[in-house]
């Protein structure tokens, strides 16, 4: 039997698709952070953009040592 996680992962990532409602994804991102994630990302593969959320809300940059542009290379 699988047990649910006892805490949130440090990073949660949602990939946007045509069937996703953006307000719902943003709500989920903040829920991940409230649950204890350091950051939650919403990734837009088509436009090669990433929205980053932390405890203070939307961020301009990630706190992780990741080159976000390289994710789309």
PDB file of N, CA and C in Angstrom:
ATOM      1  N   UNK A   1       0.840  -1.182   0.000  1.00  0.00           N
ATOM      2  CA  UNK A   1       0.000   0.000   0.000  1.00  0.00           C
ATOM      3  C   UNK A   1       0.885   1.245   0.000  1.00  0.00           C
ATOM      4  N   UNK A   2       0.582   2.168  -0.896  1.00  0.00           N
ATOM      5  CA  UNK A   2       1.355   3.407  -0.956  1.00  0.00           C
ATOM      6  C   UNK A   2       0.913   4.362   0.140  1.00  0.00           C
ATOM      7  N   UNK A   3       1.888   5.035   0.706  1.00  0.00           N
ATOM      8  CA  UNK A   3       1.596   6.036   1.728  1.00  0.00           C
ATOM      9  C   UNK A   3       1.769   7.416   1.101  1.00  0.00           C
ATOM     10  N   UNK A   4       0.880   8.353   1.414  1.00  0.00           N
ATOM     11  CA  UNK A   4       1.062   9.711   0.891  1.00  0.00           C
ATOM     12  C   UNK A   4       2.311  10.347   1.493  1.00  0.00           C
ATOM     13  N   UNK A   5       2.819  11.335   0.829  1.00  0.00           N
ATOM     14  CA  UNK A   5       3.987  12.047   1.350  1.00  0.00           C
ATOM     15  C   UNK A   5       3.659  12.677   2.690  1.00  0.00           C
ATOM     16  N   UNK A   6       4.613  12.673   3.595  1.00  0.00           N
ATOM     17  CA  UNK A   6       4.396  13.292   4.892  1.00  0.00           C
ATOM     18  C   UNK A   6       4.722  14.778   4.871  1.00  0.00           C
ATOM     19  N   UNK A   7       5.389  15.216   3.806  1.00  0.00           N
ATOM     20  CA  UNK A   7       5.675  16.639   3.632  1.00  0.00           C
ATOM     21  C   UNK A   7       5.771  16.931   2.135  1.00  0.00           C
ATOM     22  N   UNK A   8       5.729  18.201   1.796  1.00  0.00           N
ATOM     23  CA  UNK A   8       5.795  18.599   0.390  1.00  0.00           C
ATOM     24  C   UNK A   8       7.214  18.471  -0.140  1.00  0.00           C
ATOM     25  N   UNK A   9       7.376  18.172  -1.427  1.00  0.00           N
ATOM     26  CA  UNK A   9       8.714  18.199  -2.016  1.00  0.00           C
ATOM     27  C   UNK A   9       9.231  19.640  -2.047  1.00  0.00           C
ATOM     28  N   UNK A  10      10.520  19.820  -2.208  1.00  0.00           N
ATOM     29  CA  UNK A  10      11.072  21.173  -2.258  1.00  0.00           C
ATOM     30  C   UNK A  10      10.590  21.944  -3.477  1.00  0.00           C
ATOM     31  N   UNK A  11      10.422  21.237  -4.596  1.00  0.00           N
ATOM     32  CA  UNK A  11      10.023  21.875  -5.850  1.00  0.00           C
ATOM     33  C   UNK A  11       8.874  21.101  -6.473  1.00  0.00           C
ATOM     34  N   UNK A  12       7.799  21.811  -6.808  1.00  0.00           N
ATOM     35  CA  UNK A  12       6.656  21.221  -7.507  1.00  0.00           C
ATOM     36  C   UNK A  12       6.558  21.882  -8.874  1.00  0.00           C
ATOM     37  N   UNK A  13       6.288  21.088  -9.908  1.00  0.00           N
ATOM     38  CA  UNK A  13       6.247  21.600 -11.277  1.00  0.00           C
ATOM     39  C   UNK A  13       4.948  21.175 -11.945  1.00  0.00           C
ATOM     40  N   UNK A  14       4.247  22.146 -12.519  1.00  0.00           N
ATOM     41  CA  UNK A  14       3.055  21.894 -13.318  1.00  0.00           C
ATOM     42  C   UNK A  14       3.384  22.297 -14.756  1.00  0.00           C
ATOM     43  N   UNK A  15       3.087  21.418 -15.707  1.00  0.00           N
ATOM     44  CA  UNK A  15       3.317  21.693 -17.122  1.00  0.00           C
ATOM     45  C   UNK A  15       1.978  22.085 -17.738  1.00  0.00           C
ATOM     46  N   UNK A  16       1.928  23.248 -18.365  1.00  0.00           N
ATOM     47  CA  UNK A  16       0.693  23.752 -18.952  1.00  0.00           C
ATOM     48  C   UNK A  16       0.383  23.016 -20.248  1.00  0.00           C
ATOM     49  N   UNK A  17      -0.881  22.618 -20.381  1.00  0.00           N
ATOM     50  CA  UNK A  17      -1.372  22.049 -21.633  1.00  0.00           C
ATOM     51  C   UNK A  17      -2.657  22.784 -22.013  1.00  0.00           C
ATOM     52  N   UNK A  18      -3.160  22.514 -23.191  1.00  0.00           N
ATOM     53  CA  UNK A  18      -4.348  23.205 -23.688  1.00  0.00           C
ATOM     54  C   UNK A  18      -5.563  23.004 -22.787  1.00  0.00           C
ATOM     55  N   UNK A  19      -5.613  21.903 -22.067  1.00  0.00           N
ATOM     56  CA  UNK A  19      -6.780  21.610 -21.231  1.00  0.00           C
ATOM     57  C   UNK A  19      -6.703  22.229 -19.834  1.00  0.00           C
ATOM     58  N   UNK A  20      -5.601  22.889 -19.506  1.00  0.00           N
ATOM     59  CA  UNK A  20      -5.439  23.475 -18.172  1.00  0.00           C
ATOM     60  C   UNK A  20      -6.065  24.859 -18.080  1.00  0.00           C
ATOM     61  N   UNK A  21      -6.683  25.132 -16.947  1.00  0.00           N
ATOM     62  CA  UNK A  21      -7.180  26.472 -16.631  1.00  0.00           C
ATOM     63  C   UNK A  21      -6.100  27.175 -15.816  1.00  0.00           C
ATOM     64  N   UNK A  22      -5.595  28.286 -16.314  1.00  0.00           N
ATOM     65  CA  UNK A  22      -4.494  28.989 -15.658  1.00  0.00           C
ATOM     66  C   UNK A  22      -4.808  29.381 -14.215  1.00  0.00           C
ATOM     67  N   UNK A  23      -5.998  29.914 -13.910  1.00  0.00           N
ATOM     68  CA  UNK A  23      -6.266  30.246 -12.500  1.00  0.00           C
ATOM     69  C   UNK A  23      -6.158  29.026 -11.577  1.00  0.00           C
ATOM     70  N   UNK A  24      -6.582  27.867 -12.057  1.00  0.00           N
ATOM     71  CA  UNK A  24      -6.496  26.645 -11.252  1.00  0.00           C
ATOM     72  C   UNK A  24      -5.034  26.235 -11.037  1.00  0.00           C
ATOM     73  N   UNK A  25      -4.211  26.364 -12.077  1.00  0.00           N
ATOM     74  CA  UNK A  25      -2.785  26.033 -11.929  1.00  0.00           C
ATOM     75  C   UNK A  25      -2.111  26.964 -10.937  1.00  0.00           C
ATOM     76  N   UNK A  26      -2.437  28.237 -11.000  1.00  0.00           N
ATOM     77  CA  UNK A  26      -1.850  29.200 -10.046  1.00  0.00           C
ATOM     78  C   UNK A  26      -2.306  28.897  -8.626  1.00  0.00           C
ATOM     79  N   UNK A  27      -3.553  28.508  -8.479  1.00  0.00           N
ATOM     80  CA  UNK A  27      -4.068  28.119  -7.167  1.00  0.00           C
ATOM     81  C   UNK A  27      -3.320  26.891  -6.641  1.00  0.00           C
ATOM     82  N   UNK A  28      -3.098  25.908  -7.515  1.00  0.00           N
ATOM     83  CA  UNK A  28      -2.349  24.714  -7.116  1.00  0.00           C
ATOM     84  C   UNK A  28      -0.919  25.063  -6.733  1.00  0.00           C
ATOM     85  N   UNK A  29      -0.281  25.965  -7.489  1.00  0.00           N
ATOM     86  CA  UNK A  29       1.096  26.360  -7.189  1.00  0.00           C
ATOM     87  C   UNK A  29       1.185  26.947  -5.781  1.00  0.00           C
ATOM     88  N   UNK A  30       0.265  27.822  -5.446  1.00  0.00           N
ATOM     89  CA  UNK A  30       0.295  28.419  -4.110  1.00  0.00           C
ATOM     90  C   UNK A  30      -0.040  27.376  -3.039  1.00  0.00           C
ATOM     91  N   UNK A  31      -0.907  26.422  -3.355  1.00  0.00           N
ATOM     92  CA  UNK A  31      -1.223  25.360  -2.393  1.00  0.00           C
ATOM     93  C   UNK A  31       0.013  24.515  -2.102  1.00  0.00           C
ATOM     94  N   UNK A  32       0.822  24.242  -3.124  1.00  0.00           N
ATOM     95  CA  UNK A  32       2.061  23.492  -2.907  1.00  0.00           C
ATOM     96  C   UNK A  32       2.981  24.234  -1.947  1.00  0.00           C
ATOM     97  N   UNK A  33       3.108  25.537  -2.158  1.00  0.00           N
ATOM     98  CA  UNK A  33       3.999  26.344  -1.315  1.00  0.00           C
ATOM     99  C   UNK A  33       3.459  26.404   0.115  1.00  0.00           C
ATOM    100  N   UNK A  34       2.167  26.587   0.246  1.00  0.00           N
ATOM    101  CA  UNK A  34       1.559  26.625   1.578  1.00  0.00           C
ATOM    102  C   UNK A  34       1.771  25.294   2.300  1.00  0.00           C
ATOM    103  N   UNK A  35       1.778  24.206   1.528  1.00  0.00           N
ATOM    104  CA  UNK A  35       1.986  22.873   2.117  1.00  0.00           C
ATOM    105  C   UNK A  35       3.439  22.615   2.487  1.00  0.00           C
ATOM    106  N   UNK A  36       4.346  23.530   2.099  1.00  0.00           N
ATOM    107  CA  UNK A  36       5.735  23.385   2.508  1.00  0.00           C
ATOM    108  C   UNK A  36       6.763  23.345   1.400  1.00  0.00           C
ATOM    109  N   UNK A  37       6.339  23.369   0.146  1.00  0.00           N
ATOM    110  CA  UNK A  37       7.307  23.405  -0.954  1.00  0.00           C
ATOM    111  C   UNK A  37       8.066  24.731  -0.920  1.00  0.00           C
ATOM    112  N   UNK A  38       9.324  24.696  -1.278  1.00  0.00           N
ATOM    113  CA  UNK A  38      10.119  25.924  -1.358  1.00  0.00           C
ATOM    114  C   UNK A  38       9.636  26.756  -2.546  1.00  0.00           C
ATOM    115  N   UNK A  39       9.400  26.079  -3.674  1.00  0.00           N
ATOM    116  CA  UNK A  39       8.904  26.756  -4.875  1.00  0.00           C
ATOM    117  C   UNK A  39       7.942  25.854  -5.623  1.00  0.00           C
ATOM    118  N   UNK A  40       7.098  26.498  -6.410  1.00  0.00           N
ATOM    119  CA  UNK A  40       6.247  25.800  -7.374  1.00  0.00           C
ATOM    120  C   UNK A  40       6.403  26.525  -8.701  1.00  0.00           C
ATOM    121  N   UNK A  41       6.575  25.744  -9.754  1.00  0.00           N
ATOM    122  CA  UNK A  41       6.751  26.307 -11.090  1.00  0.00           C
ATOM    123  C   UNK A  41       5.567  25.941 -11.964  1.00  0.00           C
ATOM    124  N   UNK A  42       5.152  26.877 -12.798  1.00  0.00           N
ATOM    125  CA  UNK A  42       4.198  26.607 -13.866  1.00  0.00           C
ATOM    126  C   UNK A  42       4.978  26.800 -15.157  1.00  0.00           C
ATOM    127  N   UNK A  43       5.128  25.723 -15.912  1.00  0.00           N
ATOM    128  CA  UNK A  43       5.970  25.717 -17.111  1.00  0.00           C
ATOM    129  C   UNK A  43       5.084  25.774 -18.354  1.00  0.00           C
ATOM    130  N   UNK A  44       5.406  26.720 -19.234  1.00  0.00           N
ATOM    131  CA  UNK A  44       4.717  26.901 -20.512  1.00  0.00           C
ATOM    132  C   UNK A  44       5.650  26.433 -21.625  1.00  0.00           C
ATOM    133  N   UNK A  45       5.535  25.177 -22.050  1.00  0.00           N
ATOM    134  CA  UNK A  45       6.480  24.656 -23.041  1.00  0.00           C
ATOM    135  C   UNK A  45       6.426  25.393 -24.381  1.00  0.00           C
ATOM    136  N   UNK A  46       5.243  25.799 -24.808  1.00  0.00           N
ATOM    137  CA  UNK A  46       5.106  26.459 -26.116  1.00  0.00           C
ATOM    138  C   UNK A  46       5.843  27.792 -26.164  1.00  0.00           C
ATOM    139  N   UNK A  47       5.692  28.600 -25.108  1.00  0.00           N
ATOM    140  CA  UNK A  47       6.332  29.923 -25.086  1.00  0.00           C
ATOM    141  C   UNK A  47       7.680  29.912 -24.369  1.00  0.00           C
ATOM    142  N   UNK A  48       8.055  28.741 -23.835  1.00  0.00           N
ATOM    143  CA  UNK A  48       9.329  28.587 -23.129  1.00  0.00           C
ATOM    144  C   UNK A  48       9.456  29.561 -21.953  1.00  0.00           C
ATOM    145  N   UNK A  49       8.390  29.666 -21.200  1.00  0.00           N
ATOM    146  CA  UNK A  49       8.335  30.538 -20.033  1.00  0.00           C
ATOM    147  C   UNK A  49       8.050  29.708 -18.790  1.00  0.00           C
ATOM    148  N   UNK A  50       8.441  30.254 -17.642  1.00  0.00           N
ATOM    149  CA  UNK A  50       8.169  29.609 -16.360  1.00  0.00           C
ATOM    150  C   UNK A  50       7.703  30.673 -15.376  1.00  0.00           C
ATOM    151  N   UNK A  51       6.577  30.414 -14.722  1.00  0.00           N
ATOM    152  CA  UNK A  51       6.138  31.249 -13.602  1.00  0.00           C
ATOM    153  C   UNK A  51       6.635  30.559 -12.342  1.00  0.00           C
ATOM    154  N   UNK A  52       7.241  31.319 -11.457  1.00  0.00           N
ATOM    155  CA  UNK A  52       7.826  30.770 -10.237  1.00  0.00           C
ATOM    156  C   UNK A  52       7.098  31.371  -9.036  1.00  0.00           C
ATOM    157  N   UNK A  53       6.688  30.493  -8.122  1.00  0.00           N
ATOM    158  CA  UNK A  53       5.989  30.924  -6.915  1.00  0.00           C
ATOM    159  C   UNK A  53       6.733  30.446  -5.685  1.00  0.00           C
ATOM    160  N   UNK A  54       6.826  31.329  -4.695  1.00  0.00           N
ATOM    161  CA  UNK A  54       7.397  31.013  -3.402  1.00  0.00           C
ATOM    162  C   UNK A  54       6.431  31.463  -2.318  1.00  0.00           C
ATOM    163  N   UNK A  55       6.858  31.408  -1.093  1.00  0.00           N
ATOM    164  CA  UNK A  55       5.967  31.759   0.028  1.00  0.00           C
ATOM    165  C   UNK A  55       5.439  33.179  -0.063  1.00  0.00           C
ATOM    166  N   UNK A  56       6.213  34.066  -0.673  1.00  0.00           N
ATOM    167  CA  UNK A  56       5.800  35.466  -0.787  1.00  0.00           C
ATOM    168  C   UNK A  56       4.945  35.723  -2.025  1.00  0.00           C
ATOM    169  N   UNK A  57       4.679  34.701  -2.810  1.00  0.00           N
ATOM    170  CA  UNK A  57       3.898  34.852  -4.045  1.00  0.00           C
ATOM    171  C   UNK A  57       4.797  34.642  -5.258  1.00  0.00           C
ATOM    172  N   UNK A  58       4.440  35.304  -6.337  1.00  0.00           N
ATOM    173  CA  UNK A  58       5.193  35.128  -7.578  1.00  0.00           C
ATOM    174  C   UNK A  58       6.589  35.740  -7.453  1.00  0.00           C
ATOM    175  N   UNK A  59       7.586  35.007  -7.977  1.00  0.00           N
ATOM    176  CA  UNK A  59       8.989  35.440  -7.938  1.00  0.00           C
ATOM    177  C   UNK A  59       9.486  35.734  -9.344  1.00  0.00           C
ATOM    178  N   UNK A  60      10.531  36.540  -9.411  1.00  0.00           N
ATOM    179  CA  UNK A  60      11.174  36.827 -10.697  1.00  0.00           C
ATOM    180  C   UNK A  60      12.191  35.767 -11.089  1.00  0.00           C
ATOM    181  N   UNK A  61      12.722  35.058 -10.099  1.00  0.00           N
ATOM    182  CA  UNK A  61      13.772  34.067 -10.373  1.00  0.00           C
ATOM    183  C   UNK A  61      13.666  32.932  -9.356  1.00  0.00           C
ATOM    184  N   UNK A  62      14.238  31.805  -9.717  1.00  0.00           N
ATOM    185  CA  UNK A  62      14.240  30.645  -8.830  1.00  0.00           C
ATOM    186  C   UNK A  62      15.355  30.754  -7.791  1.00  0.00           C
ATOM    187  N   UNK A  63      15.137  30.114  -6.664  1.00  0.00           N
ATOM    188  CA  UNK A  63      16.175  30.051  -5.638  1.00  0.00           C
ATOM    189  C   UNK A  63      17.050  28.804  -5.825  1.00  0.00           C
ATOM    190  N   UNK A  64      16.690  27.961  -6.787  1.00  0.00           N
ATOM    191  CA  UNK A  64      17.468  26.748  -7.073  1.00  0.00           C
ATOM    192  C   UNK A  64      18.541  27.053  -8.106  1.00  0.00           C
ATOM    193  N   UNK A  65      19.601  26.289  -8.058  1.00  0.00           N
ATOM    194  CA  UNK A  65      20.716  26.462  -9.014  1.00  0.00           C
ATOM    195  C   UNK A  65      20.362  25.778 -10.322  1.00  0.00           C
ATOM    196  N   UNK A  66      19.421  26.395 -11.046  1.00  0.00           N
ATOM    197  CA  UNK A  66      18.934  25.841 -12.303  1.00  0.00           C
ATOM    198  C   UNK A  66      18.921  26.951 -13.354  1.00  0.00           C
ATOM    199  N   UNK A  67      19.442  26.638 -14.530  1.00  0.00           N
ATOM    200  CA  UNK A  67      19.350  27.555 -15.651  1.00  0.00           C
ATOM    201  C   UNK A  67      18.048  27.265 -16.366  1.00  0.00           C
ATOM    202  N   UNK A  68      17.024  28.053 -16.083  1.00  0.00           N
ATOM    203  CA  UNK A  68      15.705  27.779 -16.626  1.00  0.00           C
ATOM    204  C   UNK A  68      15.700  27.787 -18.144  1.00  0.00           C
ATOM    205  N   UNK A  69      16.448  28.688 -18.759  1.00  0.00           N
ATOM    206  CA  UNK A  69      16.517  28.720 -20.236  1.00  0.00           C
ATOM    207  C   UNK A  69      17.018  27.399 -20.795  1.00  0.00           C
ATOM    208  N   UNK A  70      17.921  26.755 -20.079  1.00  0.00           N
ATOM    209  CA  UNK A  70      18.466  25.485 -20.544  1.00  0.00           C
ATOM    210  C   UNK A  70      17.439  24.356 -20.519  1.00  0.00           C
ATOM    211  N   UNK A  71      16.368  24.522 -19.747  1.00  0.00           N
ATOM    212  CA  UNK A  71      15.323  23.506 -19.718  1.00  0.00           C
ATOM    213  C   UNK A  71      14.653  23.343 -21.082  1.00  0.00           C
ATOM    214  N   UNK A  72      14.688  24.395 -21.869  1.00  0.00           N
ATOM    215  CA  UNK A  72      13.991  24.393 -23.164  1.00  0.00           C
ATOM    216  C   UNK A  72      14.963  24.175 -24.331  1.00  0.00           C
ATOM    217  N   UNK A  73      16.230  23.944 -24.047  1.00  0.00           N
ATOM    218  CA  UNK A  73      17.221  23.780 -25.112  1.00  0.00           C
ATOM    219  C   UNK A  73      17.066  22.460 -25.831  1.00  0.00           C
TER     220      UNK A  73
END
